[in-house]
PDB file of C-alpha atoms and ligand atoms in Angstrom:
ATOM      1  CA  MET A  52       1.098  -9.487 -21.817  1.00 53.00           C
ATOM      2  CA  ALA A  53       3.822  -8.130 -19.526  1.00 59.00           C
ATOM      3  CA  ASN A  54       4.329  -4.359 -19.558  1.00 73.00           C
ATOM      4  CA  ALA A  55       7.703  -3.814 -21.298  1.00 76.00           C
ATOM      5  CA  ASP A  56       8.269  -0.681 -19.168  1.00 91.00           C
ATOM      6  CA  SER A  57       7.718  -2.475 -15.880  1.00 97.00           C
ATOM      7  CA  TYR A  58      10.707  -2.710 -13.583  1.00 97.00           C
ATOM      8  CA  VAL A  59      11.209  -5.003 -10.602  1.00 98.00           C
ATOM      9  CA  THR A  60      13.533  -3.743  -7.874  1.00 98.00           C
ATOM     10  CA  ILE A  61      14.735  -5.604  -4.809  1.00 98.00           C
ATOM     11  CA  HIS A  62      15.653  -3.203  -2.026  1.00 97.00           C
ATOM     12  CA  MET A  63      16.876  -3.739   1.493  1.00 94.00           C
ATOM     13  CA  ALA A  64      19.264  -2.280   4.023  1.00 96.00           C
ATOM     14  CA  ALA A  65      21.901  -4.574   5.504  1.00 97.00           C
ATOM     15  CA  SER A  66      24.885  -4.642   7.827  1.00 97.00           C
ATOM     16  CA  LEU A  67      28.315  -4.701   6.187  1.00 97.00           C
ATOM     17  CA  ASP A  68      28.441  -8.459   6.876  1.00 96.00           C
ATOM     18  CA  GLY A  69      25.263  -8.952   4.856  1.00 95.00           C
ATOM     19  CA  PHE A  70      22.447  -9.355   7.416  1.00 97.00           C
ATOM     20  CA  ILE A  71      19.028  -7.689   7.188  1.00 96.00           C
ATOM     21  CA  ALA A  72      17.932  -8.546  10.730  1.00 96.00           C
ATOM     22  CA  ARG A  73      19.205 -10.362  13.785  1.00 96.00           C
ATOM     23  CA  LYS A  74      18.304 -14.068  14.044  1.00 95.00           C
ATOM     24  CA  ASP A  75      15.258 -13.159  16.159  1.00 93.00           C
ATOM     25  CA  GLY A  76      14.162 -10.537  13.610  1.00 91.00           C
ATOM     26  CA  ARG A  77      15.305  -7.422  15.504  1.00 91.00           C
ATOM     27  CA  VAL A  78      16.548  -4.454  13.464  1.00 93.00           C
ATOM     28  CA  ASP A  79      17.658  -2.249  16.397  1.00 93.00           C
ATOM     29  CA  TRP A  80      21.211  -2.086  14.896  1.00 96.00           C
ATOM     30  CA  MET A  81      19.882   0.072  12.046  1.00 94.00           C
ATOM     31  CA  GLU A  82      20.107   3.159  14.286  1.00 91.00           C
ATOM     32  CA  THR A  83      23.786   3.878  13.605  1.00 90.00           C
ATOM     33  CA  SER A  84      25.604   7.072  14.635  1.00 93.00           C
ATOM     34  CA  ASP A  85      28.419   7.337  12.125  1.00 96.00           C
ATOM     35  CA  GLU A  86      29.366  10.486  10.242  1.00 96.00           C
ATOM     36  CA  PHE A  87      31.088  10.462   6.865  1.00 97.00           C
ATOM     37  CA  VAL A  88      32.377  13.954   6.167  1.00 96.00           C
ATOM     38  CA  GLY A  89      31.717  14.832   2.550  1.00 94.00           C
ATOM     39  CA  GLY A  90      28.922  12.298   2.194  1.00 96.00           C
ATOM     40  CA  GLU A  91      25.599  13.209   0.646  1.00 95.00           C
ATOM     41  CA  THR A  92      22.580  14.132   2.762  1.00 92.00           C
ATOM     42  CA  MET A  93      19.120  12.685   2.242  1.00 88.00           C
ATOM     43  CA  ASP A  94      16.975  15.583   1.155  1.00 89.00           C
ATOM     44  CA  PRO A  95      13.466  14.848   2.531  1.00 91.00           C
ATOM     45  CA  GLU A  96      11.852  16.463  -0.527  1.00 93.00           C
ATOM     46  CA  PHE A  97      13.880  14.254  -2.857  1.00 90.00           C
ATOM     47  CA  VAL A  98      12.981  11.159  -0.823  1.00 91.00           C
ATOM     48  CA  GLU A  99       9.294  12.082  -0.905  1.00 92.00           C
ATOM     49  CA  ALA A 100       9.374  12.645  -4.672  1.00 94.00           C
ATOM     50  CA  PHE A 101      11.288   9.394  -5.181  1.00 93.00           C
ATOM     51  CA  LEU A 102       8.820   7.347  -3.127  1.00 95.00           C
ATOM     52  CA  LYS A 103       6.034   8.661  -5.358  1.00 95.00           C
ATOM     53  CA  THR A 104       7.676   6.889  -8.321  1.00 96.00           C
ATOM     54  CA  ILE A 105       7.167   3.472  -6.683  1.00 98.00           C
ATOM     55  CA  ASP A 106       3.868   1.939  -7.818  1.00 98.00           C
ATOM     56  CA  CYS A 107       3.564  -1.089  -5.509  1.00 98.00           C
ATOM     57  CA  TYR A 108       5.397  -3.106  -2.885  1.00 98.00           C
ATOM     58  CA  VAL A 109       5.826  -6.866  -2.484  1.00 98.00           C
ATOM     59  CA  MET A 110       7.018  -8.494   0.741  1.00 98.00           C
ATOM     60  CA  GLY A 111       7.196 -11.794   2.593  1.00 98.00           C
ATOM     61  CA  SER A 112       4.886 -12.494   5.493  1.00 98.00           C
ATOM     62  CA  ARG A 113       7.648 -12.165   8.098  1.00 96.00           C
ATOM     63  CA  THR A 114       8.532  -8.715   6.827  1.00 96.00           C
ATOM     64  CA  TYR A 115       4.838  -7.829   6.959  1.00 97.00           C
ATOM     65  CA  GLU A 116       4.635  -9.034  10.555  1.00 96.00           C
ATOM     66  CA  THR A 117       7.608  -6.787  11.406  1.00 94.00           C
ATOM     67  CA  ALA A 118       5.856  -3.858   9.686  1.00 95.00           C
ATOM     68  CA  LEU A 119       2.707  -4.543  11.740  1.00 96.00           C
ATOM     69  CA  ARG A 120       4.766  -4.580  14.957  1.00 93.00           C
ATOM     70  CA  PHE A 121       6.362  -1.244  14.020  1.00 92.00           C
ATOM     71  CA  GLU A 122       2.944   0.207  13.341  1.00 93.00           C
ATOM     72  CA  ALA A 123       1.605  -1.067  16.671  1.00 93.00           C
ATOM     73  CA  GLN A 124       4.580   0.644  18.396  1.00 92.00           C
ATOM     74  CA  GLY A 125       3.595   3.949  16.806  1.00 93.00           C
ATOM     75  CA  LEU A 126       6.439   3.914  14.277  1.00 91.00           C
ATOM     76  CA  GLY A 127       4.125   4.277  11.295  1.00 93.00           C
ATOM     77  CA  TRP A 128       3.613   2.356   8.061  1.00 95.00           C
ATOM     78  CA  SER A 129       6.518   2.703   5.604  1.00 93.00           C
ATOM     79  CA  TYR A 130       4.610   1.964   2.401  1.00 96.00           C
ATOM     80  CA  GLY A 131       2.276   4.954   2.209  1.00 95.00           C
ATOM     81  CA  ASP A 132      -0.955   4.391   0.315  1.00 96.00           C
ATOM     82  CA  LYS A 133       0.669   2.186  -2.344  1.00 98.00           C
ATOM     83  CA  PRO A 134      -0.713  -1.297  -3.008  1.00 98.00           C
ATOM     84  CA  THR A 135       1.269  -3.720  -0.850  1.00 98.00           C
ATOM     85  CA  PHE A 136       1.248  -7.422  -1.733  1.00 98.00           C
ATOM     86  CA  VAL A 137       2.106  -9.812   1.081  1.00 98.00           C
ATOM     87  CA  LEU A 138       3.213 -13.318   0.112  1.00 98.00           C
ATOM     88  CA  THR A 139       1.807 -15.844   2.534  1.00 98.00           C
ATOM     89  CA  SER A 140       0.066 -19.176   2.820  1.00 97.00           C
ATOM     90  CA  ARG A 141      -1.469 -18.140   6.160  1.00 97.00           C
ATOM     91  CA  GLU A 142      -4.425 -16.011   7.226  1.00 96.00           C
ATOM     92  CA  LEU A 143      -2.877 -12.786   8.538  1.00 97.00           C
ATOM     93  CA  PRO A 144      -4.486  -9.638   9.967  1.00 96.00           C
ATOM     94  CA  ARG A 145      -5.206  -6.975   7.365  1.00 95.00           C
ATOM     95  CA  THR A 146      -4.942  -3.510   8.875  1.00 91.00           C
ATOM     96  CA  ARG A 147      -5.458  -1.387   5.747  1.00 94.00           C
ATOM     97  CA  ASP A 148      -7.207  -1.561   2.374  1.00 97.00           C
ATOM     98  CA  THR A 149      -3.950  -1.267   0.417  1.00 98.00           C
ATOM     99  CA  VAL A 150      -2.727  -4.646   1.697  1.00 98.00           C
ATOM    100  CA  ARG A 151      -3.435  -7.735  -0.432  1.00 97.00           C
ATOM    101  CA  PHE A 152      -2.381 -11.312   0.309  1.00 98.00           C
ATOM    102  CA  HIS A 153      -1.073 -13.666  -2.306  1.00 97.00           C
ATOM    103  CA  SER A 154      -0.095 -17.317  -2.407  1.00 97.00           C
ATOM    104  CA  GLY A 155       0.762 -19.450  -5.392  1.00 92.00           C
ATOM    105  CA  ASP A 156       3.251 -19.261  -8.219  1.00 96.00           C
ATOM    106  CA  LEU A 157       5.383 -16.122  -7.735  1.00 97.00           C
ATOM    107  CA  ALA A 158       6.598 -15.899 -11.351  1.00 98.00           C
ATOM    108  CA  GLN A 159       3.058 -16.028 -12.708  1.00 97.00           C
ATOM    109  CA  PHE A 160       1.949 -13.470 -10.134  1.00 98.00           C
ATOM    110  CA  VAL A 161       4.720 -11.006 -11.050  1.00 98.00           C
ATOM    111  CA  ASN A 162       4.655 -11.495 -14.822  1.00 97.00           C
ATOM    112  CA  GLY A 163       0.950 -12.135 -15.262  1.00 97.00           C
ATOM    113  CA  HIS A 164      -0.520  -9.708 -12.730  1.00 96.00           C
ATOM    114  CA  LEU A 165       1.961  -7.134 -11.401  1.00 98.00           C
ATOM    115  CA  ARG A 166       3.946  -6.293 -14.541  1.00 97.00           C
ATOM    116  CA  PRO A 167       0.893  -5.564 -16.704  1.00 97.00           C
ATOM    117  CA  THR A 168      -0.588  -3.346 -13.945  1.00 97.00           C
ATOM    118  CA  PHE A 169       2.353  -1.509 -12.369  1.00 98.00           C
ATOM    119  CA  ARG A 170       5.506   0.104 -13.711  1.00 97.00           C
ATOM    120  CA  SER A 171       7.803   0.339 -10.684  1.00 98.00           C
ATOM    121  CA  ILE A 172       7.462  -2.799  -8.534  1.00 98.00           C
ATOM    122  CA  TRP A 173       9.501  -2.923  -5.319  1.00 98.00           C
ATOM    123  CA  PHE A 174      10.340  -6.132  -3.446  1.00 98.00           C
ATOM    124  CA  VAL A 175      11.187  -4.960   0.062  1.00 97.00           C
ATOM    125  CA  GLY A 176      12.212  -8.206   1.750  1.00 91.00           C
ATOM    126  CA  GLY A 177      12.923 -10.263   3.451  1.00 93.00           C
ATOM    127  CA  GLY A 178      15.792 -12.551   2.585  1.00 94.00           C
ATOM    128  CA  MET A 179      13.621 -15.502   1.633  1.00 95.00           C
ATOM    129  CA  VAL A 180      11.423 -13.581  -0.808  1.00 96.00           C
ATOM    130  CA  SER A 181      14.370 -11.672  -2.310  1.00 95.00           C
ATOM    131  CA  ALA A 182      16.183 -14.923  -3.036  1.00 94.00           C
ATOM    132  CA  GLU A 183      13.039 -16.426  -4.575  1.00 95.00           C
ATOM    133  CA  CYS A 184      12.644 -13.352  -6.769  1.00 96.00           C
ATOM    134  CA  LEU A 185      16.235 -13.675  -8.021  1.00 95.00           C
ATOM    135  CA  ARG A 186      16.122 -17.448  -8.374  1.00 94.00           C
ATOM    136  CA  LEU A 187      13.081 -17.115 -10.644  1.00 95.00           C
ATOM    137  CA  GLY A 188      14.774 -14.420 -12.723  1.00 94.00           C
ATOM    138  CA  LEU A 189      12.123 -11.823 -11.846  1.00 96.00           C
ATOM    139  CA  ALA A 190      14.321  -8.908 -10.721  1.00 97.00           C
ATOM    140  CA  ASP A 191      15.696  -6.164 -12.950  1.00 97.00           C
ATOM    141  CA  GLU A 192      17.592  -4.309 -10.237  1.00 97.00           C
ATOM    142  CA  VAL A 193      19.036  -4.786  -6.753  1.00 97.00           C
ATOM    143  CA  ARG A 194      19.388  -1.807  -4.418  1.00 97.00           C
ATOM    144  CA  TYR A 195      21.578  -2.561  -1.431  1.00 96.00           C
ATOM    145  CA  SER A 196      21.999  -0.005   1.339  1.00 97.00           C
ATOM    146  CA  ILE A 197      24.966  -0.945   3.518  1.00 98.00           C
ATOM    147  CA  LEU A 198      24.939   0.432   7.046  1.00 98.00           C
ATOM    148  CA  PRO A 199      28.186   1.104   8.928  1.00 98.00           C
ATOM    149  CA  ILE A 200      27.946  -1.817  11.338  1.00 98.00           C
ATOM    150  CA  LEU A 201      28.861  -5.509  11.648  1.00 98.00           C
ATOM    151  CA  ILE A 202      26.418  -7.684  13.587  1.00 97.00           C
ATOM    152  CA  GLY A 203      28.082 -11.098  13.253  1.00 97.00           C
ATOM    153  CA  ASP A 204      24.996 -13.216  12.640  1.00 97.00           C
ATOM    154  CA  GLY A 205      21.413 -12.864  11.479  1.00 97.00           C
ATOM    155  CA  ILE A 206      19.021 -13.264   8.555  1.00 95.00           C
ATOM    156  CA  PRO A 207      21.042 -12.964   5.313  1.00 94.00           C
ATOM    157  CA  PHE A 208      20.221 -10.438   2.575  1.00 91.00           C
ATOM    158  CA  PHE A 209      19.618 -13.373   0.230  1.00 88.00           C
ATOM    159  CA  GLU A 210      18.884 -16.901   1.241  1.00 86.00           C
ATOM    160  CA  LYS A 211      21.110 -19.388  -0.596  1.00 84.00           C
ATOM    161  CA  LEU A 212      20.906 -19.137  -4.376  1.00 87.00           C
ATOM    162  CA  ASP A 213      21.461 -22.214  -6.524  1.00 85.00           C
ATOM    163  CA  GLN A 214      23.249 -20.327  -9.300  1.00 88.00           C
ATOM    164  CA  ASP A 215      25.320 -17.194  -9.883  1.00 92.00           C
ATOM    165  CA  VAL A 216      23.518 -13.959 -10.715  1.00 94.00           C
ATOM    166  CA  ALA A 217      25.653 -11.589 -12.802  1.00 95.00           C
ATOM    167  CA  LEU A 218      25.179  -7.915 -11.947  1.00 97.00           C
ATOM    168  CA  HIS A 219      26.170  -4.572 -13.434  1.00 97.00           C
ATOM    169  CA  LEU A 220      27.110  -1.857 -10.927  1.00 98.00           C
ATOM    170  CA  ALA A 221      25.018   1.132 -12.012  1.00 98.00           C
ATOM    171  CA  GLU A 222      25.281   3.595  -9.112  1.00 98.00           C
ATOM    172  CA  VAL A 223      27.187   4.171  -5.866  1.00 98.00           C
ATOM    173  CA  LYS A 224      26.339   6.853  -3.321  1.00 97.00           C
ATOM    174  CA  ALA A 225      27.936   7.471   0.060  1.00 97.00           C
ATOM    175  CA  TYR A 226      25.883   9.374   2.638  1.00 96.00           C
ATOM    176  CA  GLN A 227      26.818  11.532   5.624  1.00 96.00           C
ATOM    177  CA  SER A 228      25.230   8.907   7.876  1.00 95.00           C
ATOM    178  CA  GLY A 229      27.921   6.416   6.787  1.00 97.00           C
ATOM    179  CA  MET A 230      25.436   4.459   4.688  1.00 97.00           C
ATOM    180  CA  VAL A 231      26.501   3.389   1.183  1.00 98.00           C
ATOM    181  CA  GLY A 232      23.803   2.925  -1.438  1.00 97.00           C
ATOM    182  CA  LEU A 233      24.608   0.473  -4.229  1.00 98.00           C
ATOM    183  CA  ARG A 234      22.415  -0.031  -7.267  1.00 98.00           C
ATOM    184  CA  TYR A 235      22.995  -3.031  -9.505  1.00 98.00           C
ATOM    185  CA  GLU A 236      21.222  -4.017 -12.695  1.00 98.00           C
ATOM    186  CA  VAL A 237      20.634  -7.739 -13.116  1.00 97.00           C
ATOM    187  CA  ARG A 238      22.336  -8.904 -16.302  1.00 95.00           C
ATOM    188  CA  GLY A 239      20.759 -11.354 -18.716  1.00 83.00           C
ATOM    189  CA  ASP A 240      17.170 -12.308 -19.455  1.00 65.00           C
ATOM    190  CA  ARG A 241      14.312 -11.948 -17.062  1.00 57.00           C
ATOM    191  CA  GLY A 242      12.484 -15.139 -16.075  1.00 44.00           C
ATOM    192  CA  GLU A 243      11.223 -17.250 -18.932  1.00 40.00           C
ATOM    193  CA  LEU A 244       7.653 -16.516 -17.866  1.00 37.00           C
ATOM    194  CA  MET A 245       8.031 -12.802 -18.627  1.00 39.00           C
ATOM    195  CA  ASN A 246       5.459 -12.936 -21.406  1.00 38.00           C
ATOM    196  CA  SER A 247       2.902 -14.916 -19.429  1.00 38.00           C
ATOM    197  CA  ASP A 248      -0.658 -14.163 -20.286  1.00 40.00           C
ATOM    198  CA  PRO A 249      -2.800 -13.001 -17.324  1.00 37.00           C
ATOM    199  CA  GLU A 250      -5.120 -15.938 -18.068  1.00 38.00           C
ATOM    200  CA  ILE A 251      -2.358 -18.285 -16.957  1.00 34.00           C
ATOM    201  CA  LEU A 252      -2.542 -16.590 -13.571  1.00 34.00           C
ATOM    202  CA  ILE A 253      -6.284 -17.043 -13.357  1.00 32.00           C
ATOM    203  CA  ASN A 254      -5.941 -20.723 -14.211  1.00 34.00           C
ATOM    204  CA  SER A 255      -2.962 -21.320 -11.927  1.00 35.00           C
ATOM    205  CA  GLY A 256      -4.923 -21.386  -8.686  1.00 37.00           C
ATOM    206  CA  SER A 257      -3.066 -18.324  -7.368  1.00 41.00           C
ATOM    207  CA  ARG A 258      -4.887 -16.487  -4.606  1.00 47.00           C
ATOM    208  CA  ILE A 259      -5.167 -12.712  -4.425  1.00 48.00           C
ATOM    209  CA  SER A 260      -7.422 -11.471  -1.632  1.00 48.00           C
TER     210      SER A 260
HETATM  211  N1  NAP B 383      16.972  -4.675   6.608  1.00 52.26           N
HETATM  212  C1  NAP B 383      15.953  -4.542   5.802  1.00 52.26           C
HETATM  213  O1  NAP B 383      15.917  -3.650   4.922  1.00 52.26           O
HETATM  214  C2  NAP B 383      14.808  -5.480   5.924  1.00 52.26           C
HETATM  215  C3  NAP B 383      13.812  -5.473   4.932  1.00 52.26           C
HETATM  216  C4  NAP B 383      12.780  -6.402   5.033  1.00 52.26           C
HETATM  217  C5  NAP B 383      12.741  -7.286   6.082  1.00 52.26           C
HETATM  218  N2  NAP B 383      13.704  -7.257   7.045  1.00 52.26           N
HETATM  219  C6  NAP B 383      13.678  -8.234   8.143  1.00 52.26           C
HETATM  220  O2  NAP B 383      13.808  -9.546   7.598  1.00 52.26           O
HETATM  221  C7  NAP B 383      13.088 -10.474   8.409  1.00 52.26           C
HETATM  222  C8  NAP B 383      12.164 -11.310   7.516  1.00 52.26           C
HETATM  223  O3  NAP B 383      12.909 -11.928   6.475  1.00 52.26           O
HETATM  224  P1  NAP B 383      12.748 -13.505   6.171  1.00 52.26           P
HETATM  225  O4  NAP B 383      13.718 -13.856   5.107  1.00 52.26           O
HETATM  226  O5  NAP B 383      12.828 -14.230   7.474  1.00 52.26           O
HETATM  227  O6  NAP B 383      11.231 -13.641   5.703  1.00 52.26           O
HETATM  228  P2  NAP B 383      10.348 -12.952   4.519  1.00 52.26           P
HETATM  229  O7  NAP B 383      11.061 -13.119   3.232  1.00 52.26           O
HETATM  230  O8  NAP B 383       9.900 -11.601   4.936  1.00 52.26           O
HETATM  231  O9  NAP B 383       9.045 -13.876   4.570  1.00 52.26           O
HETATM  232  C9  NAP B 383       9.147 -15.250   4.274  1.00 52.26           C
HETATM  233  C10 NAP B 383       7.745 -15.867   4.323  1.00 52.26           C
HETATM  234  O10 NAP B 383       6.941 -15.349   3.248  1.00 52.26           O
HETATM  235  C11 NAP B 383       6.063 -16.390   2.798  1.00 52.26           C
HETATM  236  N3  NAP B 383       6.373 -16.647   1.388  1.00 52.26           N
HETATM  237  C12 NAP B 383       7.575 -16.576   0.788  1.00 52.26           C
HETATM  238  N4  NAP B 383       7.466 -16.831  -0.539  1.00 52.26           N
HETATM  239  C13 NAP B 383       6.177 -17.055  -0.781  1.00 52.26           C
HETATM  240  C14 NAP B 383       5.428 -17.344  -1.940  1.00 52.26           C
HETATM  241  N5  NAP B 383       6.004 -17.457  -3.142  1.00 52.26           N
HETATM  242  N6  NAP B 383       4.115 -17.516  -1.820  1.00 52.26           N
HETATM  243  C15 NAP B 383       3.525 -17.414  -0.621  1.00 52.26           C
HETATM  244  N7  NAP B 383       4.177 -17.107   0.526  1.00 52.26           N
HETATM  245  C16 NAP B 383       5.486 -16.942   0.445  1.00 52.26           C
HETATM  246  C17 NAP B 383       6.327 -17.611   3.678  1.00 52.26           C
HETATM  247  O11 NAP B 383       5.496 -17.470   4.835  1.00 52.26           O
HETATM  248  P3  NAP B 383       4.064 -18.153   5.198  1.00 52.26           P
HETATM  249  O12 NAP B 383       4.364 -19.116   6.266  1.00 52.26           O
HETATM  250  O13 NAP B 383       3.273 -16.978   5.693  1.00 52.26           O
HETATM  251  O14 NAP B 383       3.495 -18.769   3.963  1.00 52.26           O
HETATM  252  C18 NAP B 383       7.747 -17.375   4.129  1.00 52.26           C
HETATM  253  O15 NAP B 383       8.062 -18.023   5.332  1.00 52.26           O
HETATM  254  C19 NAP B 383      12.304  -9.658   9.422  1.00 52.26           C
HETATM  255  O16 NAP B 383      12.990  -9.717  10.655  1.00 52.26           O
HETATM  256  C20 NAP B 383      12.355  -8.241   8.879  1.00 52.26           C
HETATM  257  O17 NAP B 383      12.356  -7.279   9.896  1.00 52.26           O
HETATM  258  C21 NAP B 383      14.737  -6.374   6.985  1.00 52.26           C
END
């Protein structure tokens, strides 16, 4: 049975024109140099405490490959020691014990496996996986950090959706760095599979390794 307290968040940072990476996957534009006088600062202690409230991460394979490249460049691993589920149909390198690969039905995976096990579940990209999560009605919340830059073209925050998704604006914060943090709650019912029994997952042929 799904955990009624579980909460699925989609979070990404994007340019003002709605791109999460350049067409070739580069995110160099994220280093902006704006200053918004009167904006809030990011208190490192608050950030650290907040990250502790996240119980697991979910990401697409291309986002994982970007994370591996960052790590190889000495830029660290952004997901701490939290379980990190990578959606892929391929065999990818596994550089740490916390990483698990999954392929198969995403709704059954989230509702039958993640929701009963974890409370705060964060989808951290990319555009393809975020759109799939919304299309299937799996997300409770969308956190959108807008950076003060336009990049003209790139990978969109959400791949095309086939229907409208009504949102409720729950929080707005403007930071000294010029970034604006928006938090929206997804209105309406979660996906129809919310009450899936974990046995459905076992019988669905989904792979968790
Ligand atoms: N700005 C930000 O905050 C931010 C955040 C995250 C990522 N990014 C950037 O976004 C780019 C990647 O985004 P993207 O939209 O191209 O790709 P993505 O969503 O990261 O990954 C898509 C891939 O995940 C796999 N996949 C998706 N759904 C699946 C499912 N249900 N089951 C199994 N596998 C599934 C497929 O790959 P397989 O071929 O492996 O099966 C698919 O091609 C990167 O450049 C990254 O740096 C930016």
